[in-house]
Amino acid sequence: MISRSGKMGRVIYESTTGAASAAALDPDTAVAELDDLPGGADSFELAARFCYGMAVDLTASNISGLRCAAEYLEMTEDLEEGNLIFKTEAFLSYVVLSSWRDSIVVLKSCEGLSPWAENLQIVRRCSESIAWKACANPR
């Protein structure tokens, strides 16, 4: 996970070079506390699965939490091409925002992700998508 997450790499590095000596702390068993991770344990599990090459089913229900978690974990293209920020942004842009239902599901799921969802403009993009669809087809 360290190779795909800037935050995890930094947290693990700091835990092995901090107050405890590197000789006394095994990096394979280092503990990282991420109490403020947006999306909680479910989003972290999906991000970890992605890091380890396991299948991750992106859905309208999990995409906003996973996108926020990817940002928090700093899973950028600088670390690896096709990293999680890229994948979640593509799903949001090409799948979610093209669907009424998915846009509404994602918008509702953003309630517990403040301020992350607002800062990443997920709320604005979903709202605009819904408004545009309402104007284009009021039925």
Coordinates of N, CA, C and O in Angstrom, one line a residue:
M1 N 0.8 -1.2 0.0 CA 0.0 0.0 0.0 C 0.9 1.3 0.0 O 0.5 2.3 -0.5
I2 N 2.0 1.1 0.6 CA 2.9 2.3 0.7 C 3.3 2.8 -0.7 O 3.4 4.0 -0.9
S3 N 3.5 1.9 -1.7 CA 3.9 2.4 -3.0 C 2.8 3.2 -3.8 O 3.1 3.9 -4.7
R4 N 1.5 3.1 -3.4 CA 0.4 3.8 -4.0 C -0.1 4.9 -3.2 O -1.0 5.6 -3.7
S5 N 0.3 5.0 -2.0 CA -0.3 6.1 -1.1 C 0.8 6.9 -0.5 O 1.6 6.4 0.4
G6 N 0.8 8.2 -0.9 CA 1.8 9.1 -0.3 C 1.7 9.2 1.2 O 2.6 9.3 2.0
K7 N 0.4 9.3 1.7 CA 0.2 9.5 3.1 C 0.6 8.2 3.9 O 1.3 8.3 4.9
M8 N 0.3 7.0 3.4 CA 0.7 5.8 4.1 C 2.2 5.7 4.1 O 2.8 5.3 5.1
G9 N 2.9 6.0 3.0 CA 4.3 6.0 3.0 C 4.9 6.9 4.0 O 5.9 6.5 4.7
R10 N 4.4 8.1 4.1 CA 4.9 9.1 5.1 C 4.6 8.6 6.5 O 5.5 8.7 7.4
V11 N 3.4 8.1 6.8 CA 3.1 7.7 8.1 C 4.0 6.6 8.6 O 4.5 6.6 9.7
I12 N 4.1 5.6 7.7 CA 5.0 4.4 8.1 C 6.4 4.9 8.2 O 7.1 4.5 9.2
Y13 N 6.9 5.7 7.3 CA 8.3 6.2 7.5 C 8.5 6.9 8.8 O 9.5 6.7 9.5
E14 N 7.6 7.8 9.1 CA 7.7 8.6 10.4 C 7.6 7.7 11.6 O 8.2 8.0 12.6
S15 N 6.8 6.7 11.5 CA 6.7 5.8 12.7 C 7.9 4.9 12.9 O 8.2 4.5 14.0
T16 N 8.7 4.7 11.8 CA 9.9 3.9 11.9 C 11.1 4.8 12.2 O 12.2 4.3 12.6
T17 N 11.0 6.1 12.1 CA 12.2 7.0 12.3 C 11.9 8.0 13.4 O 12.8 8.8 13.7
G18 N 10.7 7.9 14.0 CA 10.3 8.9 15.0 C 11.0 8.5 16.4 O 12.1 8.2 16.5
A19 N 10.1 8.6 17.4 CA 10.6 8.4 18.8 C 11.2 7.1 19.0 O 12.2 6.9 19.7
A20 N 10.6 6.0 18.4 CA 11.2 4.7 18.6 C 12.3 4.5 17.6 O 12.2 5.0 16.5
S21 N 13.3 3.8 18.0 CA 14.4 3.6 17.0 C 14.0 2.7 15.9 O 13.2 1.8 16.1
A22 N 14.6 2.8 14.8 CA 14.2 2.0 13.6 C 14.5 0.5 13.9 O 13.8 -0.4 13.4
A23 N 15.5 0.3 14.7 CA 15.9 -1.1 15.0 C 14.8 -1.8 15.9 O 14.6 -3.0 15.8
A24 N 14.1 -1.0 16.7 CA 13.2 -1.5 17.7 C 11.8 -1.6 17.0 O 10.9 -2.4 17.6
L25 N 11.5 -1.0 15.9 CA 10.2 -1.0 15.3 C 10.3 -1.7 13.9 O 11.0 -1.2 13.0
D26 N 9.6 -2.8 13.8 CA 9.6 -3.5 12.5 C 8.5 -2.8 11.6 O 7.4 -2.8 11.9
P27 N 8.9 -2.3 10.4 CA 8.0 -1.7 9.5 C 6.9 -2.6 9.0 O 5.8 -2.1 8.6
D28 N 7.1 -3.9 9.0 CA 6.1 -4.8 8.6 C 4.9 -4.9 9.6 O 3.9 -5.4 9.3
T29 N 5.2 -4.5 10.8 CA 4.2 -4.5 11.9 C 3.8 -3.1 12.4 O 3.2 -3.0 13.5
A30 N 4.2 -2.1 11.7 CA 4.0 -0.7 12.2 C 2.4 -0.5 12.2 O 1.7 -1.0 11.3
V31 N 2.0 0.3 13.1 CA 0.6 0.6 13.2 C 0.4 2.1 12.8 O 1.0 3.0 13.3
A32 N -0.6 2.3 11.9 CA -0.9 3.6 11.5 C -2.4 3.9 11.8 O -3.2 3.1 11.5
E33 N -2.6 5.0 12.6 CA -3.9 5.4 12.9 C -4.4 6.5 12.0 O -3.8 7.5 11.8
L34 N -5.6 6.2 11.3 CA -6.2 7.1 10.4 C -7.6 7.4 10.8 O -8.6 7.1 10.0
D35 N -7.8 7.9 12.0 CA -9.1 8.1 12.6 C -9.9 9.1 11.8 O -11.2 9.0 11.8
D36 N -9.3 10.0 11.0 CA -10.0 11.0 10.3 C -10.1 10.7 8.8 O -10.5 11.6 8.0
L37 N -10.0 9.5 8.4 CA -10.1 9.1 7.0 C -11.5 9.2 6.6 O -12.4 8.6 7.2
P38 N -11.8 10.0 5.5 CA -13.2 10.2 5.0 C -13.6 8.9 4.4 O -12.9 8.2 3.8
G39 N -14.9 8.5 4.7 CA -15.4 7.3 4.2 C -15.3 6.1 5.1 O -15.8 5.1 4.9
G40 N -14.4 6.3 6.2 CA -14.3 5.3 7.2 C -13.7 4.0 6.8 O -13.0 3.9 5.7
A41 N -13.9 3.0 7.5 CA -13.3 1.7 7.3 C -13.7 1.0 6.0 O -12.8 0.4 5.4
D42 N -14.9 1.2 5.6 CA -15.3 0.7 4.3 C -14.5 1.2 3.1 O -14.1 0.5 2.2
S43 N -14.3 2.5 3.1 CA -13.5 3.1 2.0 C -12.1 2.7 2.1 O -11.4 2.5 1.1
F44 N -11.6 2.6 3.4 CA -10.2 2.2 3.5 C -10.0 0.8 3.0 O -9.0 0.5 2.3
E45 N -10.9 -0.1 3.3 CA -10.8 -1.5 2.8 C -10.8 -1.5 1.3 O -10.0 -2.3 0.7
L46 N -11.7 -0.7 0.7 CA -11.7 -0.7 -0.8 C -10.4 -0.2 -1.4 O -9.8 -0.7 -2.3
A47 N -9.8 0.9 -0.7 CA -8.5 1.4 -1.1 C -7.4 0.4 -1.0 O -6.6 0.3 -1.8
A48 N -7.4 -0.3 0.1 CA -6.4 -1.4 0.4 C -6.5 -2.5 -0.7 O -5.5 -2.9 -1.2
R49 N -7.8 -2.9 -1.0 CA -8.0 -3.9 -2.0 C -7.4 -3.4 -3.3 O -6.8 -4.2 -4.0
F50 N -7.7 -2.2 -3.7 CA -7.1 -1.6 -4.9 C -5.6 -1.7 -4.9 O -5.0 -2.1 -5.9
C51 N -5.0 -1.3 -3.8 CA -3.5 -1.3 -3.7 C -2.9 -2.7 -3.9 O -1.8 -2.8 -4.4
Y52 N -3.6 -3.7 -3.4 CA -3.1 -5.1 -3.5 C -3.6 -5.8 -4.8 O -3.4 -7.0 -4.9
G53 N -4.2 -5.0 -5.7 CA -4.5 -5.6 -7.0 C -5.8 -6.5 -7.0 O -6.0 -7.2 -7.9
M54 N -6.6 -6.4 -5.9 CA -7.8 -7.1 -5.9 C -8.9 -6.3 -6.6 O -8.8 -5.1 -6.7
A55 N -10.0 -7.0 -7.0 CA -11.1 -6.4 -7.7 C -11.8 -5.4 -6.7 O -12.1 -5.8 -5.6
V56 N -12.1 -4.3 -7.2 CA -12.8 -3.3 -6.5 C -14.0 -2.9 -7.3 O -13.8 -2.3 -8.4
D57 N -15.2 -3.1 -6.8 CA -16.4 -2.8 -7.5 C -16.8 -1.3 -7.2 O -17.2 -1.0 -6.1
L58 N -16.6 -0.5 -8.2 CA -17.0 0.9 -8.1 C -18.5 1.1 -8.3 O -19.0 0.6 -9.3
T59 N -19.2 1.7 -7.4 CA -20.6 1.9 -7.5 C -20.9 3.3 -7.1 O -20.1 4.0 -6.5
A60 N -22.2 3.7 -7.4 CA -22.6 5.1 -7.0 C -22.6 5.2 -5.5 O -22.4 6.2 -4.9
S61 N -22.9 4.1 -4.8 CA -22.9 4.1 -3.3 C -21.6 4.2 -2.7 O -21.5 4.8 -1.6
N62 N -20.5 3.8 -3.3 CA -19.2 3.8 -2.6 C -18.2 4.8 -3.2 O -17.2 5.1 -2.7
I63 N -18.6 5.4 -4.4 CA -17.6 6.2 -5.1 C -17.2 7.5 -4.4 O -16.0 7.9 -4.4
S64 N -18.1 8.2 -3.7 CA -17.8 9.4 -3.1 C -16.9 9.2 -1.9 O -15.9 9.9 -1.7
G65 N -17.2 8.2 -1.1 CA -16.3 7.9 0.1 C -14.9 7.4 -0.4 O -13.9 7.8 0.1
L66 N -14.9 6.6 -1.5 CA -13.6 6.1 -2.0 C -12.8 7.2 -2.6 O -11.6 7.3 -2.5
R67 N -13.5 8.2 -3.3 CA -12.8 9.3 -3.9 C -12.1 10.2 -2.9 O -11.0 10.6 -3.0
C68 N -12.9 10.4 -1.8 CA -12.4 11.2 -0.7 C -11.2 10.5 0.0 O -10.2 11.2 0.4
A69 N -11.4 9.2 0.2 CA -10.3 8.5 0.9 C -9.1 8.5 0.0 O -7.9 8.6 0.5
A70 N -9.2 8.3 -1.3 CA -8.1 8.4 -2.2 C -7.3 9.7 -2.1 O -6.1 9.7 -2.1
E71 N -8.1 10.8 -2.0 CA -7.4 12.1 -1.8 C -6.7 12.2 -0.5 O -5.6 12.6 -0.4
Y72 N -7.4 11.7 0.6 CA -6.8 11.7 1.9 C -5.5 10.9 1.9 O -4.5 11.3 2.5
L73 N -5.5 9.8 1.3 CA -4.4 8.9 1.2 C -3.3 9.3 0.2 O -2.3 8.6 0.1
E74 N -3.6 10.3 -0.6 CA -2.7 10.9 -1.6 C -2.3 9.8 -2.6 O -1.1 9.6 -2.9
M75 N -3.3 9.2 -3.2 CA -3.1 8.1 -4.2 C -3.1 8.7 -5.6 O -4.0 8.5 -6.4
T76 N -2.0 9.5 -5.8 CA -1.9 10.3 -7.1 C -1.2 9.5 -8.2 O -0.6 8.5 -8.0
E77 N -1.3 10.2 -9.4 CA -0.6 9.7 -10.6 C 0.9 9.8 -10.4 O 1.6 9.1 -11.1
D78 N 1.4 10.7 -9.5 CA 2.8 10.8 -9.3 C 3.4 9.6 -8.8 O 4.6 9.3 -9.0
L79 N 2.6 8.8 -8.0 CA 3.1 7.6 -7.4 C 3.0 6.4 -8.3 O 3.9 5.5 -8.4
E80 N 1.9 6.3 -9.0 CA 1.6 5.2 -10.0 C 0.6 5.6 -11.0 O -0.5 6.2 -10.6
E81 N 0.8 5.3 -12.2 CA -0.1 5.6 -13.3 C -1.4 4.8 -13.1 O -1.3 3.6 -12.8
G82 N -2.5 5.4 -13.2 CA -3.8 4.7 -13.0 C -4.1 4.5 -11.6 O -4.8 3.6 -11.2
N83 N -3.6 5.4 -10.7 CA -3.8 5.2 -9.3 C -5.3 5.5 -9.0 O -6.1 5.9 -9.8
L84 N -5.7 5.4 -7.7 CA -7.1 5.5 -7.3 C -7.7 6.8 -7.5 O -8.9 6.8 -7.9
I85 N -7.1 7.9 -7.4 CA -7.7 9.2 -7.7 C -8.1 9.2 -9.1 O -9.3 9.6 -9.4
F86 N -7.3 8.8 -10.0 CA -7.6 8.8 -11.4 C -8.8 7.9 -11.7 O -9.7 8.3 -12.4
K87 N -8.8 6.7 -11.1 CA -9.9 5.7 -11.4 C -11.2 6.2 -10.9 O -12.2 6.1 -11.6
T88 N -11.2 6.8 -9.7 CA -12.5 7.3 -9.1 C -13.0 8.5 -9.8 O -14.2 8.7 -10.0
E89 N -12.1 9.4 -10.3 CA -12.5 10.6 -11.0 C -13.1 10.1 -12.4 O -14.1 10.7 -12.8
A90 N -12.5 9.2 -13.0 CA -13.0 8.7 -14.3 C -14.4 8.1 -14.1 O -15.3 8.4 -14.9
F91 N -14.6 7.3 -13.1 CA -15.9 6.7 -12.8 C -16.9 7.8 -12.5 O -18.1 7.8 -13.0
L92 N -16.6 8.8 -11.7 CA -17.5 9.9 -11.4 C -17.9 10.6 -12.7 O -19.1 10.9 -13.0
S93 N -16.9 11.0 -13.5 CA -17.1 11.8 -14.7 C -17.9 11.0 -15.8 O -18.8 11.6 -16.4
Y94 N -17.5 9.8 -16.0 CA -18.1 9.0 -17.2 C -19.3 8.1 -16.9 O -20.1 7.8 -17.7
V95 N -19.4 7.7 -15.6 CA -20.5 6.8 -15.3 C -21.6 7.6 -14.4 O -22.7 7.7 -14.8
V96 N -21.2 8.1 -13.3 CA -22.1 8.7 -12.4 C -22.8 9.9 -12.9 O -24.0 10.0 -12.9
L97 N -22.0 10.9 -13.5 CA -22.6 12.1 -13.9 C -23.5 12.0 -15.2 O -24.2 12.9 -15.5
S98 N -23.4 10.8 -15.8 CA -24.3 10.6 -17.0 C -25.6 10.0 -16.6 O -26.5 9.8 -17.4
S99 N -25.8 9.7 -15.3 CA -27.0 9.1 -14.8 C -27.8 9.9 -13.8 O -27.1 10.3 -12.8
W100 N -29.1 10.1 -14.0 CA -29.9 10.7 -12.9 C -29.7 10.0 -11.6 O -29.4 10.6 -10.6
R101 N -30.1 8.7 -11.6 CA -30.1 8.0 -10.4 C -28.7 8.0 -9.7 O -28.7 8.2 -8.5
D102 N -27.7 7.7 -10.4 CA -26.3 7.7 -9.8 C -25.9 9.0 -9.3 O -25.3 9.1 -8.2
S103 N -26.3 10.1 -10.0 CA -25.9 11.4 -9.5 C -26.6 11.7 -8.1 O -26.0 12.3 -7.2
I104 N -27.9 11.3 -8.0 CA -28.6 11.5 -6.8 C -28.1 10.6 -5.7 O -27.9 11.1 -4.5
V105 N -27.7 9.4 -6.0 CA -27.2 8.5 -5.0 C -25.9 9.0 -4.4 O -25.6 9.1 -3.2
V106 N -25.0 9.5 -5.3 CA -23.7 10.1 -4.9 C -23.9 11.3 -4.1 O -23.3 11.5 -3.1
L107 N -24.8 12.2 -4.6 CA -25.1 13.4 -3.8 C -25.5 13.1 -2.4 O -25.0 13.7 -1.4
K108 N -26.4 12.2 -2.2 CA -26.8 11.8 -0.9 C -25.7 11.2 0.0 O -25.6 11.5 1.1
S109 N -24.8 10.4 -0.7 CA -23.7 9.8 0.1 C -22.7 10.8 0.5 O -21.8 10.5 1.4
C110 N -22.7 12.0 0.0 CA -21.8 13.1 0.4 C -22.1 13.7 1.7 O -21.2 14.4 2.2
E111 N -23.2 13.5 2.2 CA -23.7 14.1 3.5 C -22.6 13.9 4.6 O -22.3 14.8 5.4
G112 N -22.1 12.7 4.8 CA -21.2 12.5 5.8 C -19.7 12.7 5.5 O -18.8 12.3 6.2
L113 N -19.5 13.3 4.3 CA -18.1 13.4 3.8 C -17.6 14.9 3.8 O -16.6 15.2 3.1
S114 N -18.3 15.7 4.5 CA -17.9 17.1 4.6 C -16.6 17.3 5.4 O -16.5 16.6 6.4
P115 N -15.7 18.1 5.0 CA -15.7 19.0 3.9 C -15.0 18.4 2.6 O -14.9 19.1 1.6
W116 N -14.6 17.1 2.7 CA -13.9 16.5 1.6 C -14.7 16.6 0.3 O -14.2 16.9 -0.8
A117 N -16.0 16.1 0.3 CA -16.8 16.1 -0.9 C -17.0 17.5 -1.5 O -17.0 17.6 -2.7
E118 N -17.1 18.5 -0.6 CA -17.2 19.9 -1.2 C -15.9 20.3 -1.8 O -15.9 20.9 -2.9
N119 N -14.8 20.1 -1.1 CA -13.5 20.5 -1.6 C -13.1 19.8 -2.9 O -12.5 20.4 -3.7
L120 N -13.6 18.6 -3.1 CA -13.3 17.9 -4.3 C -14.3 18.1 -5.4 O -14.3 17.6 -6.5
Q121 N -15.3 19.0 -5.1 CA -16.4 19.4 -5.9 C -17.3 18.3 -6.4 O -17.9 18.4 -7.5
I122 N -17.4 17.2 -5.6 CA -18.3 16.2 -5.9 C -19.7 16.6 -5.8 O -20.6 16.4 -6.7
V123 N -20.0 17.4 -4.7 CA -21.4 17.9 -4.5 C -21.8 18.8 -5.6 O -22.9 18.7 -6.2
R124 N -20.9 19.8 -6.0 CA -21.2 20.7 -7.1 C -21.4 20.0 -8.4 O -22.4 20.3 -9.1
R125 N -20.6 19.1 -8.7 CA -20.7 18.4 -10.0 C -22.0 17.5 -10.1 O -22.7 17.5 -11.1
C126 N -22.3 16.9 -9.0 CA -23.6 16.1 -9.0 C -24.8 17.0 -9.1 O -25.7 16.7 -9.8
S127 N -24.8 18.1 -8.3 CA -25.9 19.1 -8.3 C -26.0 19.7 -9.7 O -27.2 19.8 -10.2
E128 N -24.9 20.0 -10.4 CA -25.0 20.6 -11.7 C -25.5 19.6 -12.7 O -26.3 19.9 -13.6
S129 N -25.1 18.3 -12.6 CA -25.5 17.3 -13.5 C -27.0 17.1 -13.4 O -27.7 17.0 -14.4
I130 N -27.5 17.0 -12.1 CA -29.0 16.9 -11.9 C -29.7 18.1 -12.5 O -30.8 17.9 -13.1
A131 N -29.3 19.3 -12.2 CA -29.9 20.5 -12.7 C -29.9 20.5 -14.2 O -31.0 20.9 -14.8
W132 N -28.8 20.2 -14.8 CA -28.8 20.2 -16.3 C -29.7 19.2 -16.9 O -30.4 19.5 -17.8
K133 N -29.8 18.0 -16.3 CA -30.7 17.0 -16.8 C -32.2 17.4 -16.6 O -33.0 17.2 -17.4
A134 N -32.5 18.1 -15.5 CA -33.8 18.6 -15.2 C -34.2 19.7 -16.2 O -35.4 19.7 -16.7
C135 N -33.3 20.5 -16.6 CA -33.6 21.5 -17.6 C -33.7 20.9 -19.0 O -34.6 21.3 -19.8
A136 N -32.9 19.9 -19.3 CA -32.9 19.3 -20.6 C -34.1 18.4 -20.8 O -34.7 18.3 -21.9
N137 N -34.5 17.7 -19.7 CA -35.7 16.8 -19.8 C -36.5 16.9 -18.5 O -36.2 16.1 -17.6
P138 N -37.4 17.8 -18.4 CA -38.1 18.0 -17.2 C -39.0 16.8 -16.7 O -39.4 16.8 -15.6
R139 N -39.2 15.8 -17.5 CA -39.9 14.6 -17.1 C -39.0 13.8 -16.3 O -39.1 12.9 -15.6

